[in-house]
Coordinates of C-alpha atoms in Angstrom, one line a residue:
M1 CA -0.5 -37.7 -76.7
E2 CA 0.4 -41.1 -75.2
G3 CA -0.8 -41.6 -71.7
K4 CA -3.0 -38.5 -71.9
T5 CA -5.4 -38.4 -69.0
T6 CA -8.9 -37.5 -69.9
L7 CA -11.9 -37.5 -67.6
S8 CA -14.8 -39.9 -68.3
S9 CA -18.2 -39.5 -66.7
G10 CA -17.1 -42.1 -64.1
S11 CA -13.9 -40.2 -63.5
R12 CA -15.8 -37.0 -62.9
R13 CA -18.0 -38.8 -60.3
L14 CA -14.8 -40.1 -58.7
L15 CA -13.4 -36.6 -58.7
I16 CA -16.5 -35.2 -57.1
R17 CA -16.4 -37.9 -54.4
M18 CA -12.7 -37.3 -53.9
S19 CA -13.4 -33.5 -53.6
S20 CA -15.9 -34.2 -50.9
S21 CA -13.4 -36.5 -49.1
F22 CA -10.6 -33.9 -49.5
L23 CA -12.8 -31.2 -48.0
R24 CA -13.5 -33.4 -44.9
E25 CA -9.8 -34.1 -44.5
M26 CA -9.0 -30.4 -44.7
A27 CA -11.7 -29.6 -42.1
S28 CA -10.2 -32.2 -39.7
S29 CA -6.5 -31.3 -40.3
S30 CA -4.8 -30.1 -37.1
A31 CA -1.2 -30.0 -38.5
S32 CA 0.5 -29.0 -41.7
S33 CA 1.6 -32.7 -42.2
D34 CA -2.1 -33.7 -42.3
V35 CA -2.7 -31.2 -45.2
Y36 CA 0.3 -32.4 -47.2
M37 CA -0.6 -36.1 -46.8
A38 CA -4.3 -35.4 -47.8
L39 CA -3.1 -33.6 -50.9
V40 CA -0.7 -36.5 -51.8
S41 CA -3.5 -39.0 -51.3
A42 CA -5.8 -36.9 -53.6
L43 CA -3.1 -36.9 -56.3
R44 CA -2.7 -40.7 -56.1
N45 CA -6.4 -41.1 -56.7
V46 CA -6.3 -39.4 -60.1
L47 CA -2.6 -39.8 -61.2
T48 CA 0.1 -42.4 -61.0
L49 CA 2.5 -40.8 -58.5
I50 CA 6.0 -42.3 -58.7
W51 CA 7.7 -39.9 -56.2
Y52 CA 7.0 -36.6 -54.5
R53 CA 8.7 -33.8 -52.7
I54 CA 7.1 -31.0 -50.7
F55 CA 9.1 -27.8 -50.6
V56 CA 8.7 -24.7 -48.5
P57 CA 10.3 -21.4 -49.6
G58 CA 12.7 -19.9 -47.1
N59 CA 15.2 -17.1 -46.8
E60 CA 18.0 -19.2 -48.2
G61 CA 16.1 -21.3 -50.8
F62 CA 13.7 -24.2 -50.6
V63 CA 13.5 -26.6 -47.7
V64 CA 12.2 -30.2 -48.2
L65 CA 9.5 -31.0 -45.6
K66 CA 8.3 -34.4 -46.9
S67 CA 9.4 -36.8 -49.6
A68 CA 8.7 -40.3 -50.9
G69 CA 10.2 -42.3 -53.8
D70 CA 13.5 -41.9 -55.6
S71 CA 14.4 -38.9 -57.7
S72 CA 17.8 -37.4 -58.5
E73 CA 16.4 -34.6 -60.6
D74 CA 17.6 -31.0 -59.8
L75 CA 14.4 -29.0 -59.5
G76 CA 15.9 -25.7 -58.3
S77 CA 15.3 -23.7 -61.4
Y78 CA 11.8 -25.1 -61.9
L79 CA 10.9 -24.3 -58.3
D80 CA 12.0 -20.6 -58.8
W81 CA 9.8 -20.4 -61.9
V82 CA 6.8 -21.9 -60.2
L83 CA 7.3 -19.6 -57.2
S84 CA 7.2 -16.5 -59.5
K85 CA 4.3 -17.7 -61.7
K86 CA 2.2 -19.2 -58.8
T87 CA 0.5 -21.7 -61.1
I88 CA 0.4 -25.4 -61.8
A89 CA 3.2 -26.5 -64.2
F90 CA 4.6 -29.6 -65.9
T91 CA 8.0 -30.6 -67.3
Q92 CA 9.7 -33.7 -68.8
T93 CA 12.9 -35.2 -67.2
Y94 CA 15.7 -36.9 -69.0
D95 CA 14.0 -40.3 -68.5
N96 CA 10.8 -39.0 -69.9
T97 CA 9.1 -38.8 -66.5
T98 CA 6.6 -36.0 -66.2
V99 CA 7.1 -33.8 -63.2
L100 CA 4.1 -32.0 -61.8
F101 CA 4.6 -28.7 -59.8
L102 CA 1.6 -27.8 -57.7
P103 CA 2.0 -24.5 -55.7
L104 CA -0.2 -24.0 -52.7
V105 CA -1.1 -20.3 -53.0
F106 CA -3.1 -18.2 -50.6
K107 CA -3.6 -14.4 -51.2
D108 CA -0.7 -14.4 -53.7
E109 CA 1.7 -16.1 -51.3
V110 CA 3.2 -19.5 -52.0
K111 CA 2.9 -21.5 -48.8
A112 CA 4.5 -24.7 -50.3
I113 CA 5.2 -26.4 -53.6
L114 CA 4.4 -30.1 -54.2
A115 CA 6.6 -31.6 -56.9
G116 CA 5.8 -35.1 -58.0
G117 CA 6.9 -37.5 -60.7
I118 CA 3.9 -39.0 -62.6
E119 CA 3.6 -41.6 -65.4
E120 CA 1.0 -39.6 -67.3
T121 CA 2.5 -37.4 -70.1
E122 CA -0.4 -35.0 -70.2
V123 CA -3.1 -34.0 -67.7
D124 CA -6.6 -32.9 -68.7
V125 CA -7.4 -29.2 -68.3
E126 CA -10.4 -30.0 -66.1
L127 CA -8.2 -32.1 -63.8
Q128 CA -5.6 -29.3 -63.7
E129 CA -8.3 -26.9 -62.6
S130 CA -9.4 -29.4 -59.9
L131 CA -5.9 -29.8 -58.7
Q132 CA -5.6 -26.0 -58.6
L133 CA -8.7 -25.9 -56.4
F134 CA -7.3 -28.6 -54.1
S135 CA -4.0 -26.7 -53.8
Y136 CA -5.9 -23.5 -52.9
L137 CA -8.0 -25.4 -50.3
A138 CA -4.8 -26.9 -48.9
A139 CA -3.1 -23.5 -48.8
S140 CA -6.1 -22.0 -47.0
T141 CA -6.1 -24.8 -44.5
L142 CA -2.3 -24.3 -43.9
V143 CA -3.0 -20.6 -43.2
N144 CA -5.8 -21.5 -40.8
I145 CA -3.5 -24.0 -39.0
E146 CA -0.7 -21.4 -38.8
L147 CA -3.2 -18.9 -37.3
N148 CA -4.5 -21.5 -34.9
E149 CA -1.0 -22.4 -33.9
S150 CA -0.1 -18.7 -33.5
L151 CA -3.2 -18.1 -31.5
S152 CA -2.6 -21.2 -29.4
E153 CA 1.0 -20.0 -28.8
K154 CA -0.2 -16.5 -27.9
N155 CA -2.8 -18.0 -25.5
R156 CA -0.2 -20.2 -24.0
M157 CA 2.1 -17.2 -23.5
I158 CA -0.8 -15.2 -22.0
E159 CA -1.7 -18.1 -19.7
E160 CA 2.0 -18.5 -18.8
A161 CA 2.3 -14.8 -18.1
W162 CA -0.9 -14.9 -16.1
R163 CA 0.4 -17.8 -14.0
F164 CA 3.7 -16.0 -13.5
L165 CA 1.9 -12.8 -12.5
N166 CA -0.4 -14.8 -10.1
N167 CA 2.5 -16.6 -8.5
L168 CA 4.4 -13.3 -8.3
L169 CA 1.5 -11.5 -6.6
D170 CA 0.7 -14.5 -4.4
S171 CA 4.3 -14.3 -3.1
F172 CA 3.7 -10.7 -1.9
P173 CA 2.9 -10.2 1.8
D174 CA 0.8 -7.2 0.7
Q175 CA -2.9 -7.6 0.0
V176 CA -3.6 -6.9 -3.7
A177 CA -6.9 -6.9 -5.6
V178 CA -8.3 -5.5 -8.8
Y179 CA -11.9 -4.0 -8.9
D180 CA -13.9 -3.4 -12.0
E181 CA -16.1 -0.3 -12.6
N182 CA -19.0 -2.1 -10.7
G183 CA -16.9 -2.6 -7.6
V184 CA -16.6 -6.4 -8.2
V185 CA -13.2 -8.0 -7.4
V186 CA -11.9 -9.5 -10.6
F187 CA -8.5 -10.5 -9.2
K188 CA -7.1 -11.1 -5.8
N189 CA -3.8 -12.5 -4.5
R190 CA -3.5 -15.2 -1.8
A191 CA -2.9 -12.6 1.0
F192 CA -6.2 -10.8 0.1
G193 CA -8.5 -10.4 3.0
F194 CA -10.0 -6.9 2.8
Q195 CA -13.4 -8.3 3.9
N196 CA -11.8 -9.2 7.3
L197 CA -10.7 -5.7 8.1
P198 CA -12.3 -3.9 11.1
S199 CA -15.3 -1.7 10.1
K200 CA -13.3 1.6 10.5
C201 CA -10.6 0.4 8.1
L202 CA -13.0 -1.1 5.7
A203 CA -14.9 2.2 5.5
E204 CA -11.7 4.1 4.8
L205 CA -10.8 1.6 2.1
E206 CA -14.2 1.9 0.4
Q207 CA -13.9 5.7 0.6
A208 CA -10.4 5.6 -1.0
I209 CA -11.7 3.3 -3.8
K210 CA -14.6 5.7 -4.4
T211 CA -12.4 8.8 -4.5
A212 CA -10.0 7.1 -7.0
S213 CA -12.9 6.0 -9.2
L214 CA -14.5 9.5 -9.3
T215 CA -11.2 11.5 -9.7
G216 CA -9.3 9.1 -11.9
E217 CA -6.2 9.8 -9.7
A218 CA -4.2 7.6 -7.4
V219 CA -5.0 7.7 -3.7
K220 CA -2.3 7.0 -1.1
R221 CA -2.8 7.2 2.6
E222 CA -2.1 5.5 6.0
I223 CA -5.1 4.1 7.9
E224 CA -5.3 3.0 11.6
C225 CA -7.7 0.3 12.6
E226 CA -9.6 -0.3 15.8
D227 CA -7.3 -3.3 16.5
E228 CA -4.3 -0.9 16.6
H229 CA -3.1 -2.2 13.2
F230 CA -1.7 0.3 10.7
Y231 CA -1.9 -0.1 7.0
S232 CA -0.4 1.7 4.0
L233 CA -3.2 2.0 1.4
E234 CA -2.7 2.7 -2.3
V235 CA -5.4 2.8 -5.0
F236 CA -4.3 3.1 -8.7
P237 CA -6.8 3.6 -11.6
L238 CA -6.1 1.3 -14.6
D239 CA -7.5 2.3 -18.0
F240 CA -8.0 -0.5 -20.5
G241 CA -9.9 1.1 -23.4
E242 CA -13.6 0.9 -22.7
H243 CA -13.1 -0.7 -19.3
E244 CA -11.7 0.9 -16.2
Y245 CA -10.3 -1.0 -13.2
L246 CA -8.8 -0.1 -9.8
L247 CA -5.6 -1.7 -8.4
V248 CA -5.7 -1.8 -4.6
R249 CA -2.7 -2.5 -2.4
L250 CA -2.9 -2.8 1.3
D251 CA 0.3 -3.2 3.3
D252 CA 0.4 -4.0 7.0
I253 CA 2.9 -1.5 8.5
T254 CA 2.1 -2.1 12.1
G255 CA 5.6 -3.5 12.7
S256 CA 7.4 -0.5 11.2
K257 CA 5.0 1.9 13.0
E258 CA 5.8 0.1 16.3
L259 CA 9.6 0.4 15.5
E260 CA 9.1 4.1 14.7
R261 CA 7.2 4.6 18.0
L262 CA 10.0 2.8 20.0
K263 CA 12.6 4.9 18.3
K264 CA 10.6 8.0 19.1
I265 CA 10.3 6.9 22.7
D266 CA 14.1 6.3 22.9
Q267 CA 14.7 9.8 21.5
L268 CA 12.2 11.3 24.0
K269 CA 13.9 9.4 26.8
M270 CA 17.3 10.8 25.9
E271 CA 15.8 14.3 25.7
F272 CA 14.1 13.6 29.1
I273 CA 17.3 12.5 30.7
A274 CA 19.1 15.6 29.4
N275 CA 16.2 17.8 30.5
V276 CA 16.0 16.2 34.0
S277 CA 19.7 16.6 34.4
H278 CA 19.4 20.2 33.7
E279 CA 16.4 20.6 35.9
I280 CA 18.2 19.0 38.9
R281 CA 21.5 20.8 38.2
T282 CA 19.9 24.3 38.2
P283 CA 18.6 24.3 41.8
L284 CA 21.7 22.4 43.0
A285 CA 23.9 25.0 41.5
A286 CA 21.9 27.8 43.2
I287 CA 21.9 26.0 46.5
K288 CA 25.7 25.4 46.3
A289 CA 26.5 29.0 45.2
Y290 CA 24.5 30.5 48.1
A291 CA 25.7 28.0 50.6
E292 CA 29.4 28.6 49.7
T293 CA 28.9 32.3 49.9
M294 CA 27.5 32.0 53.4
Q295 CA 30.3 29.6 54.3
Y296 CA 33.0 32.0 53.4
L297 CA 31.4 35.4 54.0
I298 CA 28.8 34.7 56.7
E299 CA 30.5 37.2 59.1
E300 CA 30.3 40.0 56.4
L301 CA 26.6 39.4 55.5
D302 CA 24.0 41.6 57.1
P303 CA 20.9 39.8 58.5
Q304 CA 18.6 40.7 55.6
T305 CA 21.0 39.4 53.0
L306 CA 21.5 36.3 55.0
K307 CA 17.8 35.8 55.3
D308 CA 17.4 36.3 51.5
F309 CA 20.1 33.7 50.9
I310 CA 18.4 31.2 53.2
N311 CA 15.0 31.8 51.5
T312 CA 16.6 31.2 48.1
I313 CA 18.1 28.0 49.3
V314 CA 14.8 26.9 50.7
D315 CA 12.9 27.8 47.5
Q316 CA 15.5 25.9 45.4
T317 CA 15.3 22.9 47.8
L318 CA 11.5 22.8 47.4
H319 CA 11.9 23.0 43.6
L320 CA 14.4 20.1 43.7
E321 CA 12.0 18.2 46.0
E322 CA 9.2 18.7 43.4
I323 CA 11.3 17.3 40.7
V324 CA 12.3 14.3 42.7
D325 CA 8.7 13.7 43.8
E326 CA 7.6 13.9 40.1
L327 CA 10.3 11.3 39.2
L328 CA 9.2 9.1 42.0
D329 CA 5.6 9.3 41.0
F330 CA 6.5 8.5 37.4
S331 CA 8.6 5.5 38.6
R332 CA 5.7 4.2 40.7
I333 CA 3.3 4.6 37.7
E334 CA 5.7 2.8 35.4
L335 CA 6.0 -0.1 37.9
G336 CA 2.3 -0.3 38.4
Q337 CA 2.6 0.7 42.0
L338 CA 0.4 3.7 42.1
Q339 CA -1.9 3.2 45.1
L340 CA -4.8 5.5 45.8
E341 CA -5.9 6.3 49.3
R342 CA -9.4 7.7 48.7
S343 CA -11.3 9.7 51.2
E344 CA -14.1 12.2 51.1
T345 CA -12.4 15.4 50.2
D346 CA -13.6 19.0 49.8
V347 CA -12.2 19.7 46.4
V348 CA -13.1 23.4 46.6
S349 CA -10.8 23.9 49.5
L350 CA -8.1 21.8 47.8
V351 CA -8.2 23.9 44.7
K352 CA -8.1 27.1 46.7
S353 CA -5.0 25.8 48.5
V354 CA -3.3 25.0 45.2
V355 CA -4.2 28.4 43.8
N356 CA -2.7 30.1 46.8
S357 CA 0.5 28.1 46.5
L358 CA 0.9 29.2 42.8
E359 CA 0.2 32.9 43.3
K360 CA 3.9 33.7 43.4
L361 CA 4.5 31.9 40.1
A362 CA 1.4 33.6 38.6
M363 CA 2.7 37.1 39.7
E364 CA 6.1 36.4 38.2
K365 CA 4.4 35.6 34.9
D366 CA 1.9 38.4 35.3
V367 CA -1.0 35.9 35.1
E368 CA -4.3 36.3 36.8
I369 CA -5.8 33.1 38.3
R370 CA -9.6 33.0 38.3
T371 CA -11.8 30.5 40.1
N372 CA -15.3 29.4 39.3
F373 CA -17.1 27.0 41.7
D374 CA -20.6 25.6 41.5
S375 CA -20.9 25.9 45.3
E376 CA -18.7 26.7 48.3
E377 CA -18.3 23.0 49.1
I378 CA -18.0 20.1 46.6
L379 CA -17.3 16.7 48.1
A380 CA -15.7 14.0 46.1
Y381 CA -14.2 10.6 47.0
V382 CA -10.6 11.0 45.8
D383 CA -7.0 10.6 46.9
H384 CA -6.3 14.0 48.4
R385 CA -2.6 14.0 47.7
Q386 CA -2.9 12.6 44.1
F387 CA -5.8 14.9 43.1
R388 CA -3.8 17.9 44.4
K389 CA -1.0 16.9 42.0
V390 CA -3.6 16.9 39.2
V391 CA -4.7 20.4 40.0
T392 CA -1.2 21.7 40.6
N393 CA 0.2 20.3 37.4
L394 CA -2.6 21.6 35.3
V395 CA -2.7 25.1 36.8
S396 CA 1.1 25.5 36.9
N397 CA 1.3 24.3 33.2
S398 CA -1.2 27.0 32.2
I399 CA 0.8 29.7 34.0
K400 CA 4.2 28.6 32.6
Y401 CA 2.8 28.6 29.0
S402 CA 1.1 31.9 29.2
D403 CA 1.5 34.1 26.2
P404 CA 3.9 37.0 27.0
S405 CA 2.7 38.9 23.9
K406 CA -0.8 39.3 25.3
P407 CA -1.5 42.3 27.6
Q408 CA -3.9 40.3 29.7
R409 CA -3.0 36.8 30.7
W410 CA -5.3 34.6 32.7
V411 CA -5.9 31.0 34.0
E412 CA -9.4 30.0 35.1
V413 CA -10.1 26.9 37.3
R414 CA -13.7 25.7 37.2
L415 CA -15.2 23.1 39.5
S416 CA -18.7 21.6 39.0
Q417 CA -20.6 18.4 39.7
D418 CA -23.6 16.4 38.6
D419 CA -25.2 13.3 40.0
N420 CA -22.5 11.1 38.6
A421 CA -19.2 13.0 38.3
L422 CA -16.9 15.7 39.5
I423 CA -15.8 18.0 36.7
L424 CA -12.6 20.0 36.8
E425 CA -11.7 22.4 34.0
V426 CA -8.5 24.5 33.6
L427 CA -8.7 27.1 30.9
D428 CA -6.1 29.7 29.8
N429 CA -5.5 32.2 27.0
G430 CA -1.9 31.0 26.6
I431 CA 0.2 30.1 23.6
G432 CA -2.0 27.1 22.8
M433 CA -1.1 24.0 20.7
T434 CA -1.6 22.6 17.3
H435 CA -3.9 19.6 16.9
E436 CA -0.8 17.4 16.5
E437 CA 0.8 18.8 19.6
S438 CA -2.4 18.4 21.7
S439 CA -2.9 14.8 20.5
K440 CA 0.5 14.0 22.0
A441 CA 0.3 16.2 25.1
F442 CA -0.4 13.3 27.5
E443 CA 2.4 11.1 26.1
R444 CA 5.3 10.4 28.5
F445 CA 8.4 12.7 28.0
Y446 CA 6.6 14.8 25.3
R447 CA 7.1 18.5 25.3
A448 CA 5.7 20.6 22.5
D449 CA 8.4 22.4 20.6
T450 CA 7.5 26.1 21.1
S451 CA 9.4 29.3 21.7
L452 CA 8.9 28.8 25.4
T453 CA 10.0 25.1 25.5
Y454 CA 13.5 25.8 26.7
E455 CA 12.5 28.7 28.9
V456 CA 10.0 26.8 30.9
S457 CA 11.3 24.4 33.6
G458 CA 9.8 20.9 33.8
T459 CA 10.5 17.3 33.1
G460 CA 7.8 16.7 30.5
L461 CA 6.0 14.2 32.8
G462 CA 3.4 16.5 34.3
L463 CA 0.5 15.8 31.9
S464 CA 1.2 12.1 31.6
I465 CA 1.1 11.8 35.4
V466 CA -2.2 13.7 35.4
K467 CA -3.6 11.2 32.9
E468 CA -2.5 8.2 35.0
I469 CA -3.9 9.6 38.2
V470 CA -7.2 10.5 36.7
E471 CA -7.6 7.1 35.0
A472 CA -6.6 5.4 38.3
H473 CA -9.7 7.2 39.7
G474 CA -11.7 5.7 36.9
G475 CA -12.0 9.1 35.2
E476 CA -11.2 10.7 31.9
V477 CA -9.0 13.6 30.9
S478 CA -9.2 15.5 27.5
I479 CA -7.6 18.5 26.0
T480 CA -8.7 21.0 23.4
S481 CA -6.4 23.7 22.2
T482 CA -5.9 26.3 19.5
K483 CA -2.6 27.7 18.5
G484 CA -2.3 31.3 19.7
E485 CA -5.6 31.3 21.5
G486 CA -5.3 29.0 24.5
T487 CA -6.0 25.6 26.0
T488 CA -8.7 23.8 28.0
V489 CA -8.1 20.6 29.9
R490 CA -11.2 18.8 31.2
V491 CA -11.1 16.2 33.9
V492 CA -14.1 14.0 34.8
I493 CA -14.0 11.7 37.8
P494 CA -16.9 9.5 38.9
R495 CA -18.2 10.5 42.3

């Protein structure tokens, strides 16, 4: 056949060198266009290439990616045939030009078809096999490039998602971190600063992380630090196959806690105002009623009844005076105007005097008042008037909150001393308080919500005034209580 291409020994050596060069070009190709141009270059080394078209099969037929030279030949039917056969093919055009069809096949998938017009009328079988090998190498390289491009795109998307997540978490005011199973921080946002937490908070954080790690369950709690900051802490286990992580979120809720506290104080103040209004109105109403009765019926009242009326008016006046004194004391404390006038005082005599003044109240409640003194005389350097208020408030509180369901009700006042301090303890077997109630007992305006709350008179300031007076003396006051069993208040004042 005219123009038949056969391979001489020199041509074979050229083909071998060309194969080596083609392999290097395939290895260095970073884009599909590099592969196609290397394949075209290889063809031009062994054939006389007049024109070429590179087709890629698509959903709606073939798309031309690259072309060079002029050709008006309609190759559609030939391309379909090559696509189905997946092998090298040749055909003659009307102008006797031979058209080469070289499919790039990888794992039975045609990645592209190179169609080219050549001057040669026949191509040696050995060269055809070489071209088939080149097309396979080109197809393999195309697949690798696609995989690399896909991997690069996925990596780009992952990096973009990571940057987005980082920016998102960095915008959070919350402190966020991720720990691995070894307790190493593998991620942290800009606000992260767990290491700067006070020791108490840091210990609670580490305990929460340990608990979540051991149980595999989320841990949520509020923690209070030594610096009076409050945090909302959440620890979530994250399972990623063979690896486990912990997501930790710490939110500073000090502001909301303070707002909550202020709202609570406002509520307590409103309740306090209502309670004080009631406390003042009650003795005033009694005084008014008895005074009006005496005003209009004094001539009809016998001496004993008149005496009883006057005694009631005096008692209610004293009660009203106690309320006003308590309010004035509270006002002075609030304004920082509590002034102590200390003197050497026999606190045993003082306590006995208070007990005597409260005997009537104790009898009304059927409560026995017991005393227990280290010695007959205990001297302490205190403000007599203010310390008397401390004893009076504590003992009267114990009497008022005695348990009516108990057959025997008692209050015991203990006085003792050591080289450094005076110790006053008031114990009772009254209704007692829960831990939450006792922790708030010294707060201003606070009254525990019990069955006796609305039966017992008082402003809710008694224990807070006790605390302020004791602390003004440089002392400490504490309370322990068990619901249904009783309460103990302990006052320690330096001598």
